[in-house]
Amino acid sequence: MTCSPNGPIAKSVTWEKVAQLGMPEQIGCPDIRPLGPTVAQLLKAPKVTQATLAGFLAIVTSDYKSFGRVRDQYRGACNVPIPVEVIALIGEKLVGKARWSKEGRDARTETADKQHVEWQAKADVVWRKNKKLSLTAVAQRIAPNNWNYVRQLIRKPKK
């Protein structure tokens, strides 16, 4: 076990991995890793490249599809709803189809990695309370609507 400001965490989720992938505040480790340029950074930059804009659009699209919202640092003073399909068209025109696909894939992978680490952290908490539970039982407790998928991703800590 490793200690955090909010209590112990299991070794299967090390602070290095948490810091690398980013985690929500509720498990005691703030997301300190920059994802890409924020709105403030784009506005302050003397020159913004097409690739930078495409990366920003990929992050915004991934956040919206995964969480149903966009994080505050990627929002402007006045936001206008734009369909994600239109954002994809803009990104594709900015940097080409191959580069846009890579940017989108990278953003989706990053979002998924964060979710996997979050599920593992929740699973570790459940296993700390009841070590005899199976992968399926733990997955059903931490993600009742998506338990079969989560069951394949979580790993039971070694004794």
CSV table of C-alpha atoms in Angstrom, one decimal:
chain,number,residue,atom,x,y,z
A,1,MET,CA,0.0,0.0,0.0
A,2,THR,CA,1.0,3.6,-0.7
A,3,CYS,CA,-0.3,6.5,1.2
A,4,SER,CA,-2.0,9.5,-0.3
A,5,PRO,CA,-3.4,12.6,1.4
A,6,ASN,CA,-6.8,10.9,1.4
A,7,GLY,CA,-5.7,7.5,2.6
A,8,PRO,CA,-3.9,4.4,1.3
A,9,ILE,CA,-4.0,3.2,-2.3
A,10,ALA,CA,-3.1,-0.2,-3.7
A,11,LYS,CA,0.3,-0.8,-5.4
A,12,SER,CA,-1.4,-1.8,-8.6
A,13,VAL,CA,-2.1,1.8,-9.2
A,14,THR,CA,1.1,3.6,-8.5
A,15,TRP,CA,1.4,7.4,-8.2
A,16,GLU,CA,3.7,7.5,-11.3
A,17,LYS,CA,1.0,5.8,-13.4
A,18,VAL,CA,-1.7,8.0,-11.9
A,19,ALA,CA,0.3,11.1,-12.6
A,20,GLN,CA,1.1,9.9,-16.1
A,21,LEU,CA,-2.5,9.1,-17.1
A,22,GLY,CA,-4.3,11.6,-14.9
A,23,MET,CA,-7.0,10.8,-12.4
A,24,PRO,CA,-10.0,12.6,-11.0
A,25,GLU,CA,-9.8,14.6,-7.8
A,26,GLN,CA,-11.9,12.2,-5.8
A,27,ILE,CA,-9.2,9.6,-5.4
A,28,GLY,CA,-6.7,12.1,-4.2
A,29,CYS,CA,-4.4,12.8,-7.1
A,30,PRO,CA,-5.1,15.8,-9.3
A,31,ASP,CA,-4.7,15.5,-13.1
A,32,ILE,CA,-1.5,17.5,-13.6
A,33,ARG,CA,-0.5,16.3,-17.0
A,34,PRO,CA,-1.3,18.7,-19.9
A,35,LEU,CA,-3.4,17.2,-22.6
A,36,GLY,CA,-2.8,19.8,-25.2
A,37,PRO,CA,-3.2,23.5,-25.8
A,38,THR,CA,-6.0,25.1,-23.8
A,39,VAL,CA,-8.1,28.0,-24.9
A,40,ALA,CA,-5.9,30.4,-23.0
A,41,GLN,CA,-2.7,29.0,-24.5
A,42,LEU,CA,-4.1,29.2,-28.0
A,43,LEU,CA,-5.1,32.9,-27.5
A,44,LYS,CA,-1.7,33.8,-26.0
A,45,ALA,CA,0.4,32.0,-28.7
A,46,PRO,CA,2.0,34.2,-31.3
A,47,LYS,CA,1.4,31.7,-34.0
A,48,VAL,CA,-1.0,28.8,-34.0
A,49,THR,CA,-0.4,25.9,-36.4
A,50,GLN,CA,-3.0,23.8,-38.1
A,51,ALA,CA,-1.7,20.8,-36.2
A,52,THR,CA,-2.2,22.6,-32.9
A,53,LEU,CA,-5.8,23.5,-33.8
A,54,ALA,CA,-6.5,19.9,-34.9
A,55,GLY,CA,-5.1,18.6,-31.6
A,56,PHE,CA,-7.3,21.0,-29.6
A,57,LEU,CA,-10.4,19.9,-31.7
A,58,ALA,CA,-9.5,16.2,-31.1
A,59,ILE,CA,-9.4,16.8,-27.3
A,60,VAL,CA,-12.6,18.7,-27.2
A,61,THR,CA,-14.4,16.0,-29.4
A,62,SER,CA,-13.0,13.2,-27.2
A,63,ASP,CA,-14.1,14.9,-24.0
A,64,TYR,CA,-17.6,15.5,-25.2
A,65,LYS,CA,-18.1,12.0,-26.6
A,66,SER,CA,-16.7,10.4,-23.4
A,67,PHE,CA,-18.0,12.7,-20.6
A,68,GLY,CA,-20.9,14.5,-22.3
A,69,ARG,CA,-19.1,17.8,-21.5
A,70,VAL,CA,-15.9,19.7,-22.2
A,71,ARG,CA,-13.5,20.5,-19.4
A,72,ASP,CA,-13.4,24.2,-18.3
A,73,GLN,CA,-9.8,24.8,-19.6
A,74,TYR,CA,-11.1,23.9,-23.1
A,75,ARG,CA,-14.1,26.3,-23.0
A,76,GLY,CA,-14.2,29.9,-24.1
A,77,ALA,CA,-15.9,32.9,-22.6
A,78,CYS,CA,-18.9,32.3,-24.8
A,79,ASN,CA,-19.5,28.8,-26.2
A,80,VAL,CA,-21.5,27.9,-29.2
A,81,PRO,CA,-22.7,24.3,-29.7
A,82,ILE,CA,-21.1,22.8,-32.8
A,83,PRO,CA,-21.9,19.2,-33.8
A,84,VAL,CA,-19.0,16.8,-33.3
A,85,GLU,CA,-19.4,15.8,-36.9
A,86,VAL,CA,-18.7,19.3,-38.0
A,87,ILE,CA,-15.7,19.5,-35.7
A,88,ALA,CA,-14.4,16.3,-37.4
A,89,LEU,CA,-14.8,17.9,-40.8
A,90,ILE,CA,-12.9,21.0,-39.7
A,91,GLY,CA,-10.1,19.0,-38.2
A,92,GLU,CA,-9.8,16.9,-41.3
A,93,LYS,CA,-9.6,19.9,-43.6
A,94,LEU,CA,-7.0,21.5,-41.3
A,95,VAL,CA,-4.4,18.7,-41.3
A,96,GLY,CA,-5.6,16.0,-43.7
A,97,LYS,CA,-7.5,12.8,-43.1
A,98,ALA,CA,-4.6,10.7,-41.9
A,99,ARG,CA,-3.3,13.2,-39.3
A,100,TRP,CA,-6.8,14.0,-38.1
A,101,SER,CA,-7.5,10.3,-37.6
A,102,LYS,CA,-4.2,10.0,-35.6
A,103,GLU,CA,-5.1,13.0,-33.4
A,104,GLY,CA,-8.6,11.6,-32.7
A,105,ARG,CA,-7.3,8.2,-32.0
A,106,ASP,CA,-4.7,9.6,-29.6
A,107,ALA,CA,-7.3,11.6,-27.7
A,108,ARG,CA,-9.6,8.6,-27.5
A,109,THR,CA,-6.8,6.4,-26.2
A,110,GLU,CA,-5.9,9.0,-23.6
A,111,THR,CA,-9.5,9.3,-22.4
A,112,ALA,CA,-9.8,5.5,-22.2
A,113,ASP,CA,-6.6,5.1,-20.3
A,114,LYS,CA,-7.8,7.5,-17.7
A,115,GLN,CA,-11.1,5.6,-17.4
A,116,HIS,CA,-9.2,2.2,-17.0
A,117,VAL,CA,-7.0,3.5,-14.2
A,118,GLU,CA,-10.1,5.0,-12.5
A,119,TRP,CA,-11.9,1.6,-12.7
A,120,GLN,CA,-8.8,-0.2,-11.4
A,121,ALA,CA,-8.6,2.2,-8.4
A,122,LYS,CA,-12.2,1.6,-7.6
A,123,ALA,CA,-11.7,-2.1,-7.9
A,124,ASP,CA,-8.7,-2.0,-5.6
A,125,VAL,CA,-10.9,-0.2,-2.9
A,126,VAL,CA,-13.6,-2.9,-3.2
A,127,TRP,CA,-11.0,-5.7,-3.0
A,128,ARG,CA,-9.5,-4.1,0.1
A,129,LYS,CA,-12.8,-4.5,1.8
A,130,ASN,CA,-13.5,-8.0,0.5
A,131,LYS,CA,-10.6,-10.0,-0.9
A,132,LYS,CA,-12.6,-13.0,-2.0
A,133,LEU,CA,-14.8,-11.3,-4.6
A,134,SER,CA,-14.4,-12.4,-8.2
A,135,LEU,CA,-13.6,-10.1,-11.1
A,136,THR,CA,-17.2,-10.2,-12.2
A,137,ALA,CA,-18.6,-9.3,-8.8
A,138,VAL,CA,-16.3,-6.3,-8.5
A,139,ALA,CA,-17.0,-5.2,-12.0
A,140,GLN,CA,-20.7,-5.3,-11.3
A,141,ARG,CA,-20.2,-3.1,-8.3
A,142,ILE,CA,-18.1,-0.5,-9.9
A,143,ALA,CA,-19.7,-0.3,-13.3
A,144,PRO,CA,-23.2,-1.9,-13.2
A,145,ASN,CA,-24.1,-0.9,-16.8
A,146,ASN,CA,-20.7,-1.8,-18.3
A,147,TRP,CA,-19.5,-4.6,-16.1
A,148,ASN,CA,-18.6,-7.2,-18.7
A,149,TYR,CA,-16.1,-4.8,-20.4
A,150,VAL,CA,-14.7,-3.6,-17.0
A,151,ARG,CA,-14.3,-7.2,-15.9
A,152,GLN,CA,-11.8,-7.7,-18.7
A,153,LEU,CA,-9.7,-4.7,-17.8
A,154,ILE,CA,-9.4,-4.8,-14.0
A,155,ARG,CA,-6.7,-7.0,-12.3
A,156,LYS,CA,-7.0,-8.5,-8.9
A,157,PRO,CA,-4.1,-7.3,-6.6
A,158,LYS,CA,-1.6,-10.0,-5.7
A,159,LYS,CA,-1.7,-11.2,-2.1
